[in-house]
Amino acid sequence: MSFFRNVRELIRYRELVFMWSARSVKVRYKQTLLGILWAIFRPFATMVVFTVIFSKFFQVPSEGIPYPIFSYSALVPWMFFATSITTGVPSLVYNIGIVTKIYFPREVIPLSSIGAAFVDFVIAFIILIGMMIFYHVAITLWIFLLPVLIVIQVMLAMGISLFASAANVFYRDVRFIFEVGVQLWMYLSPVIYSVETVPQKFIWLYMANPMAPIIDSYRRILIAGQPPQWKFLIMAASISLVIFLGGYSYFKKMEEKFADII
Amino acid sequence: MPAIVFNNISKKYEIGLRLGSIRDNIPMMLRKLIGRNPKREYIWALKDASFDVDRGGALGIIGPNGAGKTTILKLLSRITKPTSGTIKTEGRVSALIELGAGFHPDLTGRENIYLNGAILGLKKREIDERFDKIVAFSELEKFIDTPVKYYSSGMHVRLGFSVAAHINPDILLIDEVLAVGDMSFKRKSLKKMTELRNNDTTVVFVSHDLRSIEIMCKEALFIANGRIISKGDVRDVVTAYQMYDMERINVMREKSDTSDIPDEVFITDIHFLDINGNERDTLYSGEKTTVRIDYYAPKRIEKPIFAMKVERADGLICFLVRTRHSGIAMEDLEGEGHIDAEFENFNLNAGSYNMHVFVNDSKDILLYGSRNKSFRVINKDVDFGINSGIYFPGIKWRQFRK
């Protein structure tokens, strides 16, 4: 099966993925005053703005959880997802010079964007832990589901990035579509509001967006100390897997044309 | 066992295939919808090209710009796929196709070495082992922690070549890039490539510098317009290329399009003349001989230096003489003419030899042109053969009695 052959070759190049991710992080924060602190500052500042707007002015209900940690616990995984996509989609085109001159499995490039976004995620997560302590959040065993959520989310981000970065080589519009799309997507996911506010009759439709159960689950296992809504999470995992497989096979199909077109 | 098998390869590119944005393609899509397929235009960058290179062999590729030389390297390194045909390569392929490919301008030389090594398939530990050698070879010790965006193009080449050459590739592909480096680094790289080749690395080398090709490679390939015109022994191929190049320039001159005429001197022929001025292919040891070098310079060349190197069939260098060392100032060359080199006694022993004549610029740096000619020398009295050395002293023996 060519899928397994591709994965095996990718594993052979795993160090390149790590190194390339590190390179993206380094380059991103080089010549900035705050450096890696931006990884904390971005979600934190967004959280503050959201808290002022949605909690103070609009008084969005947050299931009795203090709004700052309610929104920050969703913003951290959401920004991980959004950064993965917005940096992953244009990544192939940005690396024209390398794609046309050196061979290596091309998926390394978009996957490294996710790797770099993961570094930001981990750093922003440290602040989340600090906030959990500050707000005396009771930590339960459900927190051990965290890696599962990360895996599902990364799979989804990989599928989308692989598909869209390849498509972006042929149509440069794709990048802009995703930049706008990701912003709208946030409002379709329970980042600033709670799943509880979604009317029951639309709940299946709403949860068909894999990011909805994923974000909801983060909040449940980390802050609310509850299990995820299994049926929705399993649905999200299945959809993510399909998107990943589809995106990867599309990527490999288009890969051989990259160097000729870019 | 060949390390590279390039079997009947064709590569087609679509002209004007620039899928910029969806909007640009709407007209095409509409035309497709109403069933009128737009006419597509293709160019064949390579057509039915076949060759193979043995393990530890070195193949030189020459040809005019746009002939398909780089396409061959890109196909060998898997950057692009052939339209038809099959390619087999054995082991790890390391390619230096363009300057600074794989270097990130914002990262330092050190960081880039690691990144580049990983791209070429090395593990971190393996790069650690080679790191010092790479830096030492590139002579960039002082700048290794400087971002490469501050590097000159020469420094880029040095770093790029160092990485590519030190990852112990099974196959090394080198494009034109070395032309950017300075002379001493170029010489050093050629030496390194020879060393790798002697250690069983297979080398494919694209260059405009025919002399480098002749030094590096026993076999060569001459391609033009995507087709292999000539392949085999490097000397024959170089000669074929020079003939082709001369014709091309003549065509340009006829069109009186002088802008593109390169600074070149074509050695159109080499003759051996005996004491009576008759041309011969076989020379006699110790006889007076004149080597006549016919040249053709399409453009004025200032004070060139002619050089003549003779090697015995087994590669032993018999002599190398230059007009500069002989204290002769050559006049400027333009148009056709010939140079005579007169040997009072042609003191080579019997055997088969090759003469390599080349023309350099007045500083002895650039090569304007070169040509090879094989010849035989016989000894009138006895055929001594190869074991008798190369020098024919022309001694008169005398015997005395007390």
XYZ file of C-alpha atoms in Angstrom:
664
model
C 0.000 0.000 0.000
C 1.401 3.299 -0.976
C -0.067 4.922 2.137
C 2.129 2.856 4.425
C 5.148 3.374 2.210
C 4.596 7.120 2.418
C 4.212 7.016 6.174
C 7.362 4.937 6.490
C 9.346 7.402 4.435
C 7.925 10.229 6.507
C 9.039 8.482 9.688
C 12.513 8.183 8.234
C 12.487 11.953 7.858
C 11.026 12.642 11.314
C 14.110 14.534 12.431
C 13.590 16.880 9.538
C 10.045 17.560 10.746
C 11.381 18.416 14.213
C 14.154 20.548 12.834
C 11.915 22.321 10.392
C 9.376 23.030 13.120
C 12.160 24.443 15.275
C 13.292 26.534 12.339
C 9.794 27.966 11.899
C 9.588 28.861 15.583
C 13.039 30.433 15.529
C 12.396 32.397 12.396
C 8.998 33.543 13.589
C 10.337 35.092 16.780
C 13.745 36.171 15.554
C 14.214 39.929 15.650
C 11.169 40.402 17.874
C 11.639 42.010 21.263
C 9.361 39.680 23.184
C 10.507 36.592 21.295
C 8.761 33.420 22.345
C 6.643 35.402 24.861
C 4.395 36.226 21.925
C 3.163 32.655 22.120
C 1.678 33.584 25.506
C 0.763 37.144 24.735
C -1.400 36.440 21.687
C -3.967 34.134 23.299
C -3.780 36.033 26.569
C -4.524 39.402 24.993
C -7.356 37.857 22.992
C -8.733 36.387 26.180
C -8.697 39.796 27.873
C -10.499 41.398 24.938
C -13.071 38.610 24.810
C -13.636 38.842 28.527
C -14.312 42.547 28.336
C -16.592 42.308 25.305
C -18.468 39.087 25.783
C -18.550 38.783 29.521
C -18.954 42.400 30.582
C -20.967 43.881 27.703
C -22.906 40.958 26.280
C -22.868 38.791 29.382
C -22.456 35.546 27.530
C -23.262 32.705 29.962
C -20.261 30.537 30.797
C -21.745 27.689 32.810
C -20.736 29.291 36.044
C -17.045 29.198 35.125
C -15.173 32.508 35.412
C -15.189 33.907 31.886
C -11.412 34.490 31.583
C -10.575 30.833 32.123
C -13.697 29.740 30.266
C -12.506 31.494 27.113
C -8.765 30.960 27.583
C -9.179 27.183 27.932
C -10.838 27.189 24.496
C -8.630 29.838 22.934
C -5.412 27.910 23.556
C -6.445 24.809 21.579
C -8.308 26.963 19.063
C -5.254 29.099 18.341
C -3.210 25.944 17.973
C -5.669 24.802 15.330
C -5.983 28.186 13.619
C -2.218 28.763 13.513
C -1.678 25.252 12.152
C -3.996 26.004 9.260
C -3.096 29.591 8.487
C 0.644 28.854 8.478
C 0.327 25.382 6.968
C -1.731 26.309 3.911
C 0.712 28.804 2.347
C 3.798 26.914 3.562
C 4.529 25.049 0.325
C 4.355 28.166 -1.781
C 6.551 30.023 0.720
C 9.180 27.357 0.346
C 9.313 27.433 -3.446
C 13.073 27.660 -3.404
C 13.488 24.425 -1.566
C 10.748 22.444 -3.242
C 12.198 23.051 -6.692
C 15.760 22.309 -5.684
C 15.934 19.559 -3.116
C 14.054 16.334 -2.732
C 12.477 15.184 0.519
C 8.907 14.141 1.302
C 7.005 17.364 0.708
C 4.515 16.786 3.521
C 7.337 17.682 5.884
C 6.678 21.346 5.120
C 2.984 21.677 6.063
C 3.412 19.208 8.922
C 6.195 21.328 10.362
C 3.835 24.294 10.478
C 1.703 22.220 12.815
C 4.790 21.278 14.794
C 5.678 24.940 15.218
C 2.126 25.784 16.232
C 2.354 22.994 18.797
C 5.318 24.700 20.451
C 3.191 27.830 20.895
C 0.395 25.641 22.207
C 2.577 24.125 24.889
C 3.820 27.530 26.031
C 0.335 29.022 26.122
C -0.780 25.945 28.022
C 1.604 26.735 30.864
C -0.328 29.950 31.477
C -3.535 27.954 31.407
C -2.201 25.794 34.222
C -1.351 28.967 36.136
C -4.895 30.238 35.660
C -6.338 26.898 36.756
C -4.428 27.233 39.997
C -5.441 30.874 40.369
C -9.152 30.073 39.916
C -8.908 26.960 42.104
C -10.107 24.669 39.350
C -10.574 21.159 40.683
C -8.423 18.850 38.574
C -9.933 15.433 37.843
C -8.639 12.279 36.211
C -10.371 13.284 32.989
C -7.335 15.471 32.338
C -5.567 12.335 31.111
C -7.721 12.489 27.997
C -5.765 15.555 26.931
C -3.379 13.639 24.600
C -6.359 12.020 22.889
C -7.858 15.422 22.138
C -4.532 16.676 20.849
C -4.186 13.680 18.543
C -7.679 14.143 17.093
C -7.105 17.845 16.592
C -3.695 17.350 14.999
C -5.133 14.752 12.646
C -7.803 17.190 11.545
C -5.281 20.011 11.128
C -2.976 17.729 9.149
C -5.746 16.633 6.814
C -6.798 20.199 6.099
C -3.255 21.557 5.790
C -2.141 18.769 3.468
C -5.143 19.180 1.223
C -5.174 22.971 1.200
C -1.422 23.535 0.951
C -1.339 21.299 -2.136
C -4.365 23.024 -3.628
C -2.757 26.389 -2.875
C 0.107 25.503 -5.198
C -2.341 25.351 -8.075
C -4.721 28.088 -6.961
C -3.316 30.786 -4.753
C -6.844 31.739 -3.747
C -6.983 28.793 -1.396
C -4.835 30.512 1.162
C -7.166 33.511 1.402
C -10.224 31.295 1.532
C -8.763 29.562 4.555
C -7.655 32.773 6.220
C -11.214 34.078 6.127
C -12.656 30.632 6.738
C -10.727 30.049 9.925
C -12.064 33.288 11.412
C -15.651 32.321 10.665
C -14.944 28.819 11.860
C -14.148 30.127 15.322
C -17.654 31.505 15.661
C -19.054 28.121 14.642
C -17.088 26.516 17.470
C -17.719 26.946 21.206
C -14.812 29.290 21.873
C -16.482 32.448 23.104
C -19.758 30.845 24.078
C -20.838 27.560 25.591
C -22.269 24.558 23.748
C -25.227 24.876 26.133
C -26.413 27.951 24.239
C -26.858 25.947 21.032
C -30.530 24.963 20.542
C -31.053 21.242 21.049
C -32.626 20.635 17.662
C -29.503 21.852 15.896
C -27.047 20.099 18.158
C -26.140 17.248 15.742
C -25.631 19.659 12.911
C -23.576 21.910 15.162
C -21.433 19.054 16.400
C -20.760 17.847 12.868
C -18.051 20.498 12.901
C -15.278 18.382 14.439
C -13.774 21.388 16.206
C -17.002 21.848 18.208
C -16.794 18.610 20.207
C -13.004 18.945 20.409
C -13.122 22.423 21.988
C -16.037 21.418 24.174
C -14.107 18.376 25.385
C -11.022 20.445 26.252
C -13.177 22.649 28.424
C -14.956 19.713 30.030
C -11.894 17.691 30.967
C -9.732 20.640 32.000
C -12.063 23.121 33.676
C -15.412 21.483 34.352
C -13.972 18.162 35.447
C -16.446 16.252 33.320
C -16.103 13.510 30.728
C -16.435 14.558 27.096
C -19.689 13.933 25.266
C -18.514 10.655 23.866
C -20.841 10.289 20.923
C -19.841 13.687 19.576
C -16.161 13.214 20.268
C -16.136 9.851 18.484
C -17.920 11.460 15.563
C -15.281 14.212 15.494
C -12.496 11.647 15.597
C -14.007 9.722 12.692
C -14.502 12.818 10.587
C -10.946 13.953 11.363
C -9.546 10.590 10.359
C -11.403 10.669 7.050
C -10.215 14.219 6.386
C -6.658 13.229 7.234
C -6.639 10.208 4.920
C -8.326 12.136 2.132
C -6.021 15.151 2.514
C -2.901 12.996 2.598
C -3.784 10.989 -0.473
C -4.680 14.146 -2.393
C -1.354 15.658 -1.334
C 0.630 12.643 -2.507
C -1.240 12.608 -5.788
C -0.455 16.242 -6.504
C 3.055 16.150 -5.048
C 4.849 15.176 -8.231
C 3.569 18.255 -10.015
C 4.735 20.744 -7.376
C 8.225 21.309 -8.699
C 6.918 21.807 -12.241
C 4.318 24.378 -11.318
C 5.664 26.400 -8.440
C 26.685 -2.618 -11.614
C 25.470 0.786 -12.679
C 24.595 3.161 -9.839
C 22.403 5.188 -12.137
C 20.167 3.838 -14.862
C 18.400 6.496 -16.837
C 16.188 4.600 -19.180
C 14.468 6.237 -22.134
C 13.413 9.322 -20.232
C 11.214 12.045 -21.612
C 10.091 15.063 -19.673
C 7.452 17.432 -20.897
C 6.575 20.810 -19.463
C 3.443 22.692 -20.277
C 4.126 26.168 -21.594
C 2.433 28.976 -19.770
C 1.167 26.622 -17.122
C 0.848 29.190 -14.424
C -2.187 28.472 -12.384
C -2.060 31.688 -10.432
C -5.557 32.063 -9.144
C -8.987 30.673 -9.808
C -10.035 33.861 -11.541
C -7.329 33.462 -14.160
C -8.664 30.037 -14.917
C -12.341 30.847 -15.221
C -12.141 31.409 -19.005
C -10.416 28.048 -19.413
C -12.966 26.322 -17.237
C -15.819 27.853 -19.218
C -14.296 26.702 -22.456
C -13.969 23.230 -21.020
C -17.627 23.328 -20.026
C -18.784 24.037 -23.555
C -16.524 21.258 -24.729
C -13.857 23.289 -26.427
C -10.612 22.278 -24.895
C -8.055 25.029 -25.060
C -5.018 24.053 -27.038
C -2.185 23.161 -24.733
C 1.395 23.737 -25.663
C 4.217 21.603 -24.418
C 7.934 21.634 -24.616
C 10.046 18.559 -24.295
C 12.805 19.377 -21.872
C 14.138 15.911 -22.458
C 13.317 13.395 -25.157
C 14.184 9.677 -25.120
C 17.351 10.162 -23.144
C 19.135 7.050 -21.910
C 22.441 6.585 -20.143
C 23.887 4.872 -17.153
C 26.748 5.567 -14.821
C 28.731 2.906 -13.019
C 29.300 2.987 -9.325
C 32.263 5.240 -8.633
C 32.021 6.660 -12.128
C 31.840 10.307 -13.063
C 29.661 11.659 -15.812
C 30.016 15.184 -17.130
C 27.041 16.838 -18.763
C 27.614 19.674 -21.201
C 25.400 21.568 -23.567
C 24.092 25.045 -24.290
C 21.734 26.851 -21.926
C 18.264 25.367 -21.821
C 19.446 22.069 -23.246
C 18.019 20.011 -20.412
C 21.100 19.576 -18.248
C 19.477 20.730 -15.041
C 16.349 18.755 -15.868
C 18.457 15.607 -15.806
C 19.755 16.477 -12.344
C 16.283 17.289 -11.101
C 15.008 13.964 -12.352
C 17.910 12.087 -10.778
C 17.332 13.762 -7.439
C 13.582 13.036 -7.569
C 12.657 16.710 -7.451
C 10.541 16.161 -10.505
C 9.146 13.036 -12.135
C 9.657 11.942 -15.747
C 6.747 12.005 -18.166
C 7.841 8.605 -19.407
C 10.691 6.219 -18.802
C 12.260 4.812 -15.671
C 15.068 6.008 -13.443
C 16.966 3.874 -10.989
C 19.424 5.321 -8.523
C 21.313 3.430 -5.893
C 21.709 4.789 -2.385
C 21.655 8.277 -0.980
C 21.554 11.067 -3.516
C 22.929 14.451 -2.615
C 22.378 17.270 -5.041
C 23.699 20.799 -5.206
C 21.451 22.165 -7.893
C 21.207 25.769 -7.019
C 22.919 28.182 -4.801
C 21.733 28.265 -1.233
C 18.757 26.036 -1.828
C 17.626 24.855 1.542
C 19.298 27.700 3.352
C 17.095 29.911 5.379
C 18.372 33.500 5.276
C 17.414 34.257 8.871
C 19.180 31.266 10.346
C 22.883 31.119 11.053
C 25.354 29.015 9.134
C 25.422 26.532 12.006
C 21.629 26.181 12.118
C 21.509 25.865 8.363
C 24.072 23.071 8.336
C 21.824 21.053 10.630
C 18.705 21.856 8.672
C 20.380 21.096 5.357
C 21.839 17.877 6.632
C 18.394 16.791 7.759
C 16.917 17.665 4.379
C 19.544 15.498 2.764
C 18.489 12.674 5.047
C 21.013 12.743 7.897
C 20.251 12.151 11.559
C 21.308 14.801 14.056
C 24.015 12.565 15.461
C 25.445 12.042 11.984
C 25.565 15.772 11.401
C 27.286 16.268 14.772
C 30.018 13.921 13.620
C 30.567 15.792 10.383
C 29.999 19.309 11.607
C 33.642 20.293 12.169
C 34.720 18.917 8.821
C 31.967 20.776 7.031
C 32.914 24.066 8.659
C 36.627 23.545 8.106
C 36.129 22.742 4.428
C 33.930 25.773 3.883
C 36.482 28.024 5.619
C 33.615 29.851 7.294
C 34.671 29.336 10.928
C 34.362 33.030 11.676
C 30.929 33.406 10.154
C 29.315 30.190 11.240
C 27.103 31.952 13.784
C 26.113 34.734 11.395
C 22.746 34.531 9.636
C 23.335 33.418 6.053
C 21.523 36.454 4.672
C 24.766 38.340 5.330
C 26.781 35.819 3.327
C 28.150 36.622 -0.107
C 27.226 34.321 -2.963
C 30.692 32.798 -2.779
C 30.171 31.978 0.888
C 26.828 30.407 0.028
C 28.480 28.074 -2.449
C 31.187 27.152 -0.019
C 28.692 26.191 2.649
C 26.355 24.462 0.206
C 29.079 22.416 -1.392
C 30.607 21.512 1.955
C 27.344 20.128 3.259
C 26.540 18.265 0.050
C 30.003 16.733 -0.183
C 30.318 15.706 3.450
C 27.155 13.718 3.932
C 28.859 10.721 2.305
C 26.427 10.456 -0.572
C 26.353 7.446 -2.836
C 25.505 9.743 -5.699
C 26.583 13.381 -5.852
C 24.936 15.719 -8.337
C 26.608 19.063 -8.865
C 25.194 21.804 -11.067
C 26.898 24.897 -12.405
C 27.082 26.432 -8.907
C 30.823 26.120 -8.494
C 31.278 28.798 -11.106
C 30.351 31.343 -8.453
C 33.125 30.439 -6.064
C 36.635 31.762 -6.263
C 39.381 29.854 -8.042
C 40.980 28.310 -5.015
C 37.696 26.984 -3.710
C 36.807 25.680 -7.123
C 40.043 23.768 -7.266
C 39.458 22.469 -3.769
C 35.946 21.309 -4.671
C 37.176 19.521 -7.758
C 39.732 17.792 -5.612
C 37.077 16.820 -3.100
C 34.859 15.495 -5.865
C 37.705 13.434 -7.237
C 38.342 12.092 -3.759
C 34.683 11.140 -3.346
C 34.668 9.511 -6.749
C 37.716 7.451 -5.804
C 35.812 6.342 -2.706
C 33.040 4.902 -4.841
C 30.733 7.896 -4.897
C 29.118 8.290 -8.274
C 29.371 11.844 -9.537
C 27.255 13.634 -12.106
C 28.655 17.035 -12.902
C 27.090 19.764 -15.019
C 29.368 22.563 -16.092
C 30.205 25.005 -18.816
C 33.810 24.719 -17.853
C 35.042 22.039 -20.210
C 38.379 21.813 -18.503
C 36.785 20.913 -15.154
C 34.688 18.319 -16.922
C 37.769 16.828 -18.520
C 39.583 16.713 -15.210
C 36.688 15.181 -13.307
C 35.062 12.798 -15.718
C 36.064 9.993 -18.020
C 32.652 9.925 -19.627
C 30.474 12.755 -20.757
C 27.149 13.541 -22.267
C 26.417 16.372 -24.656
C 22.814 17.395 -24.931
C 21.070 20.060 -26.931
C 17.350 20.745 -27.165
C 16.576 17.891 -24.823
C 18.298 15.253 -26.914
C 21.537 13.479 -26.322
C 23.790 14.419 -29.228
C 26.861 12.577 -28.151
C 27.967 10.423 -25.245
C 30.999 8.381 -24.344
C 34.637 9.278 -23.872
C 34.928 12.771 -22.461
C 37.373 13.981 -25.118
C 35.188 13.006 -28.045
C 32.157 14.521 -26.419
C 33.950 17.777 -25.654
C 35.122 17.964 -29.258
C 31.597 17.313 -30.514
C 30.338 20.096 -28.286
C 32.981 22.524 -29.493
C 32.115 21.848 -33.106
C 28.465 22.416 -32.345
C 29.248 25.601 -30.457
C 31.360 26.940 -33.285
C 28.624 26.363 -35.804
C 26.143 28.077 -33.574
C 28.413 31.097 -33.285
C 28.978 31.199 -37.025
C 25.251 31.302 -37.546
C 25.080 34.209 -35.116
C 27.850 36.019 -36.960
C 26.093 35.580 -40.254
C 23.080 37.193 -38.754
C 25.537 39.849 -37.546
C 24.178 39.386 -34.083
C 27.390 39.969 -32.187
C 25.931 40.646 -28.779
C 25.781 37.006 -27.789
C 29.133 35.880 -29.104
C 31.088 34.576 -26.167
C 34.763 35.128 -25.500
C 35.981 31.947 -27.040
C 38.840 30.626 -29.065
C 38.104 27.522 -31.062
C 40.969 25.214 -31.726
C 39.756 24.004 -35.080
C 42.522 21.510 -35.715
C 45.942 20.294 -34.657
C 48.509 19.169 -37.263
C 51.909 17.527 -36.932
C 54.387 18.589 -39.604
C 57.707 16.943 -40.299
C 60.932 18.635 -41.334
C 59.667 19.041 -44.892
C 56.363 20.507 -43.840
C 54.392 17.374 -44.660
C 51.538 16.459 -42.395
C 51.803 13.194 -40.498
C 49.912 11.226 -37.906
C 52.835 9.199 -36.729
C 55.921 10.909 -35.423
C 59.479 9.697 -35.160
C 61.398 9.932 -31.935
C 63.990 12.647 -32.004
C 63.019 14.227 -35.300
C 62.322 17.865 -35.887
C 58.556 18.340 -35.624
C 56.193 21.291 -35.761
C 52.837 21.273 -34.058
C 50.446 23.565 -35.893
C 47.394 24.754 -33.995
C 44.599 26.203 -36.105
C 42.377 28.591 -34.253
C 39.363 30.677 -34.861
C 38.431 33.562 -32.579
C 35.017 35.026 -33.368
C 35.778 38.014 -31.151
C 38.956 39.868 -30.315
C 40.847 38.110 -27.511
C 43.578 40.032 -25.761
C 46.961 38.433 -25.294
C 45.942 34.835 -24.751
C 48.127 32.095 -23.362
C 48.435 28.874 -25.302
C 49.297 25.682 -23.508
C 50.076 22.209 -24.677
C 49.949 19.102 -22.536
C 50.994 15.680 -23.668
C 49.983 12.538 -21.826
C 50.950 8.990 -22.524
C 48.057 6.563 -23.124
C 48.180 5.461 -19.490
C 47.671 9.031 -18.253
C 51.271 9.855 -17.375
C 51.942 13.518 -18.037
C 54.976 13.855 -20.309
C 55.129 17.613 -20.435
C 53.079 20.754 -20.157
C 54.329 23.875 -21.845
C 52.823 27.343 -21.985
C 53.598 30.309 -24.089
C 53.750 32.432 -20.956
C 56.532 30.406 -19.407
C 58.435 30.474 -22.623
C 58.544 34.237 -22.298
C 56.528 34.819 -25.436
C 53.926 37.532 -25.435
C 51.163 36.477 -27.745
C 49.464 39.062 -29.866
C 45.726 39.573 -29.694
C 43.716 36.994 -31.591
C 40.917 37.712 -33.959
C 39.513 35.678 -36.800
C 41.324 32.652 -38.151
C 44.979 31.786 -37.916
C 47.455 29.294 -36.623
C 50.187 28.976 -34.037
C 53.276 26.899 -34.651
C 55.221 25.172 -31.923
C 58.547 23.958 -33.229
C 60.326 21.057 -31.555
C 63.934 20.896 -32.613
C 63.965 17.268 -31.508
C 60.716 15.579 -30.641
C 62.129 13.627 -27.724
C 59.289 11.281 -26.892
C 59.839 7.592 -26.846
C 57.722 5.213 -28.901
C 54.119 4.864 -27.730
C 50.588 6.256 -27.957
C 49.980 9.754 -26.665
C 47.317 12.367 -26.369
C 47.911 16.044 -26.909
C 45.684 18.534 -25.166
C 45.905 22.100 -26.395
C 44.134 24.896 -24.583
C 43.900 28.649 -24.647
C 43.630 30.707 -21.494
C 43.170 34.398 -20.924
C 46.151 36.614 -20.203
C 45.884 35.968 -16.479
C 45.686 32.217 -16.969
C 42.327 31.989 -15.236
C 39.625 31.632 -17.849
C 39.588 28.948 -20.469
C 38.755 30.119 -23.962
C 38.933 26.792 -25.713
C 40.662 23.451 -25.947
C 41.123 20.428 -28.146
C 42.588 16.960 -27.973
C 44.472 14.940 -30.520
C 45.839 11.437 -30.217
C 49.022 10.448 -31.945
C 51.624 7.725 -32.085
C 55.367 7.976 -31.866
C 57.641 5.302 -33.239
C 61.318 4.833 -32.982
C 62.962 4.396 -36.350
C 65.384 1.735 -35.233
C 63.606 -0.307 -32.610
C 60.187 -0.170 -31.033
C 61.089 0.116 -27.354
C 57.569 -0.005 -25.977
C 56.128 1.513 -22.853
C 58.646 0.100 -20.405
C 61.422 2.085 -21.919
C 60.181 5.366 -20.452
C 58.974 8.446 -22.201
C 62.113 10.402 -22.866
C 64.103 9.818 -25.976
C 67.465 11.339 -25.185
C 68.943 11.139 -28.657
C 72.326 10.121 -27.368
C 75.355 9.455 -29.460
C 77.341 6.621 -27.877
C 81.073 6.497 -28.340
C 83.543 3.897 -27.379
C 87.197 4.613 -26.535
C 90.099 2.349 -25.940
C 93.109 3.054 -23.755
